[in-house]
Amino acid sequence: MREKIIETILNNQDEFISGEELSKQLGISRAAVWKHIKVLKEQGYNIESVNKKGYKLVKKPDDLLTYNNICHELDTNFMGRKIEHFDTICSTNDYAKSIASESLDGTIIISEEQTKGKGRLGRQWHSKISEGIWMSAILKPNISPYKAPFITLIAGASIVSALNKLGVNSQIKWPNDIIINNKKVAGILTELSAEIERINYIVLGIGINVKTMEFSQEISEIATSLYKENYRISRVDIVRSIIVEFERLYLDYINKGLKESTLKICREYSAIIGKEIYILQGDSKELVKCIDINDQGNLVIKDNSDKTREIMSGEVSIRGVKGY
Ligand code: BTX
């Protein structure tokens, strides 16, 4: 409905359109028109409202995550060739899964808000309106299902690489968190639909806190945002940059089996290699030293009896000794 309101106001060109006229044309009440206009203003639309004249659009927001804003002269082969942008949705991952079978490889779903954003293992992901990037990509790689977890590492590598190119000093907390100053700024949720031999599709969900200044109490100690860390970067630039970085690393892996470029970034920007960390699994908590990320993308650790072990992503959660 909000897109229709924008279209109607735009069709009126430089003239004001009254609330009454809008409600007549769109078949909704004047109160509903007012509510939508309020949200549009919150989203950054500069809409002039003058008593007895109505509404006029002065400027569209540059930072809205629409197809036009993101894909203008974007240098990719298949990522983001189709983008669906929502004002609000339950979860971009859930929606992406519901349309994945009929969708093109590289389709991206983005929403300004998620009402049921998800983390791993059914955890909640806070996704307030226009404060972050809540997006999912539908991927259809021709690889064996066991190779799919590496795509989480590719996503992590492309996020830090994109952020660092935009001047943000961020790190990867293997396998699926991006952190700044020991706090979580982004998370990755990879979901797979597969048969024994082949992948039907992968939904790669990425959540990045961009503009949030105040987090709910439950996560205020562990979460941060780019704005909170004094990085005022446009969401559109971040998404564009991630898509480009991701496609490069992903095609290296899918088409040529190359992992080196991803692993190099994961090691170079690792927040945990060389440090003591806690490994959490169910109710158990073990203090170990993190040694490396090996060529399979698994974490290599030394436990307290000095034994070297390999940990696969998805098995565990990790906490730093200091901070998150
Ligand atoms: P995770 O399970 O590693 O992290 C979830 C945990 O992180 C929560 O239990 C909570 O403690 C904390 N948390 C929740 N919200 C936030 C937040 N906004 N910032 C920092 N910490 C938070 C990480 O799972 C994977 C998250 C993927 C989110 C994307 S958004 C687009 C896509 N759609 C969807 O439903 N999920 C993905």
PDB file of N, CA and C in Angstrom, residues 1-9 17-29 32-33 36-37:
ATOM      1  N   MET A   1       0.827  -1.213   0.000  1.00  0.00           N
ATOM      2  CA  MET A   1       0.000   0.000   0.000  1.00  0.00           C
ATOM      3  C   MET A   1       0.863   1.266   0.000  1.00  0.00           C
ATOM      4  N   ARG A   2       1.997   1.181   0.779  1.00  0.00           N
ATOM      5  CA  ARG A   2       2.841   2.393   0.835  1.00  0.00           C
ATOM      6  C   ARG A   2       3.443   2.710  -0.530  1.00  0.00           C
ATOM      7  N   GLU A   3       3.784   1.639  -1.292  1.00  0.00           N
ATOM      8  CA  GLU A   3       4.332   1.891  -2.629  1.00  0.00           C
ATOM      9  C   GLU A   3       3.290   2.566  -3.505  1.00  0.00           C
ATOM     10  N   LYS A   4       2.010   2.147  -3.307  1.00  0.00           N
ATOM     11  CA  LYS A   4       0.932   2.760  -4.090  1.00  0.00           C
ATOM     12  C   LYS A   4       0.784   4.237  -3.714  1.00  0.00           C
ATOM     13  N   ILE A   5       0.911   4.526  -2.426  1.00  0.00           N
ATOM     14  CA  ILE A   5       0.805   5.921  -1.984  1.00  0.00           C
ATOM     15  C   ILE A   5       1.898   6.758  -2.639  1.00  0.00           C
ATOM     16  N   ILE A   6       3.124   6.220  -2.606  1.00  0.00           N
ATOM     17  CA  ILE A   6       4.243   6.949  -3.221  1.00  0.00           C
ATOM     18  C   ILE A   6       3.975   7.172  -4.712  1.00  0.00           C
ATOM     19  N   GLU A   7       3.505   6.096  -5.375  1.00  0.00           N
ATOM     20  CA  GLU A   7       3.232   6.198  -6.814  1.00  0.00           C
ATOM     21  C   GLU A   7       2.169   7.274  -7.082  1.00  0.00           C
ATOM     22  N   THR A   8       1.108   7.264  -6.267  1.00  0.00           N
ATOM     23  CA  THR A   8       0.024   8.227  -6.474  1.00  0.00           C
ATOM     24  C   THR A   8       0.524   9.650  -6.247  1.00  0.00           C
ATOM     25  N   ILE A   9       1.329   9.823  -5.187  1.00  0.00           N
ATOM     26  CA  ILE A   9       1.844  11.172  -4.927  1.00  0.00           C
ATOM     27  C   ILE A   9       2.765  11.599  -6.077  1.00  0.00           C
ATOM     28  N   ILE A  17      -1.439  16.613  -3.148  1.00  0.00           N
ATOM     29  CA  ILE A  17      -2.648  15.777  -3.264  1.00  0.00           C
ATOM     30  C   ILE A  17      -3.255  15.648  -1.869  1.00  0.00           C
ATOM     31  N   SER A  18      -4.551  15.870  -1.793  1.00  0.00           N
ATOM     32  CA  SER A  18      -5.166  15.893  -0.457  1.00  0.00           C
ATOM     33  C   SER A  18      -5.322  14.484   0.110  1.00  0.00           C
ATOM     34  N   GLY A  19      -5.409  14.415   1.423  1.00  0.00           N
ATOM     35  CA  GLY A  19      -5.626  13.137   2.104  1.00  0.00           C
ATOM     36  C   GLY A  19      -6.922  12.506   1.625  1.00  0.00           C
ATOM     37  N   GLU A  20      -7.917  13.360   1.372  1.00  0.00           N
ATOM     38  CA  GLU A  20      -9.225  12.858   0.929  1.00  0.00           C
ATOM     39  C   GLU A  20      -9.107  12.203  -0.451  1.00  0.00           C
ATOM     40  N   GLU A  21      -8.385  12.871  -1.335  1.00  0.00           N
ATOM     41  CA  GLU A  21      -8.199  12.346  -2.687  1.00  0.00           C
ATOM     42  C   GLU A  21      -7.433  11.013  -2.644  1.00  0.00           C
ATOM     43  N   LEU A  22      -6.388  10.990  -1.824  1.00  0.00           N
ATOM     44  CA  LEU A  22      -5.604   9.744  -1.687  1.00  0.00           C
ATOM     45  C   LEU A  22      -6.485   8.614  -1.180  1.00  0.00           C
ATOM     46  N   SER A  23      -7.294   8.908  -0.157  1.00  0.00           N
ATOM     47  CA  SER A  23      -8.121   7.840   0.415  1.00  0.00           C
ATOM     48  C   SER A  23      -9.151   7.372  -0.612  1.00  0.00           C
ATOM     49  N   LYS A  24      -9.649   8.302  -1.442  1.00  0.00           N
ATOM     50  CA  LYS A  24     -10.618   7.916  -2.486  1.00  0.00           C
ATOM     51  C   LYS A  24      -9.957   7.022  -3.546  1.00  0.00           C
ATOM     52  N   GLN A  25      -8.792   7.480  -4.021  1.00  0.00           N
ATOM     53  CA  GLN A  25      -8.111   6.735  -5.090  1.00  0.00           C
ATOM     54  C   GLN A  25      -7.646   5.348  -4.642  1.00  0.00           C
ATOM     55  N   LEU A  26      -7.254   5.240  -3.370  1.00  0.00           N
ATOM     56  CA  LEU A  26      -6.669   3.975  -2.904  1.00  0.00           C
ATOM     57  C   LEU A  26      -7.664   3.104  -2.145  1.00  0.00           C
ATOM     58  N   GLY A  27      -8.841   3.648  -1.888  1.00  0.00           N
ATOM     59  CA  GLY A  27      -9.876   2.861  -1.205  1.00  0.00           C
ATOM     60  C   GLY A  27      -9.538   2.547   0.249  1.00  0.00           C
ATOM     61  N   ILE A  28      -8.845   3.472   0.909  1.00  0.00           N
ATOM     62  CA  ILE A  28      -8.576   3.279   2.346  1.00  0.00           C
ATOM     63  C   ILE A  28      -9.002   4.544   3.100  1.00  0.00           C
ATOM     64  N   SER A  29      -9.115   4.438   4.417  1.00  0.00           N
ATOM     65  CA  SER A  29      -9.597   5.590   5.191  1.00  0.00           C
ATOM     66  C   SER A  29      -8.521   6.679   5.255  1.00  0.00           C
ATOM     67  N   ALA A  32      -5.944   5.800   7.731  1.00  0.00           N
ATOM     68  CA  ALA A  32      -4.946   4.835   7.217  1.00  0.00           C
ATOM     69  C   ALA A  32      -3.905   5.561   6.358  1.00  0.00           C
ATOM     70  N   VAL A  33      -4.392   6.513   5.535  1.00  0.00           N
ATOM     71  CA  VAL A  33      -3.445   7.296   4.709  1.00  0.00           C
ATOM     72  C   VAL A  33      -2.447   7.977   5.630  1.00  0.00           C
ATOM     73  N   HIS A  36       0.146   5.546   7.063  1.00  0.00           N
ATOM     74  CA  HIS A  36       1.154   5.144   6.072  1.00  0.00           C
ATOM     75  C   HIS A  36       2.154   6.279   5.816  1.00  0.00           C
ATOM     76  N   ILE A  37       1.629   7.499   5.738  1.00  0.00           N
ATOM     77  CA  ILE A  37       2.517   8.650   5.488  1.00  0.00           C
ATOM     78  C   ILE A  37       3.509   8.787   6.639  1.00  0.00           C
TER      79      ILE A  37
END
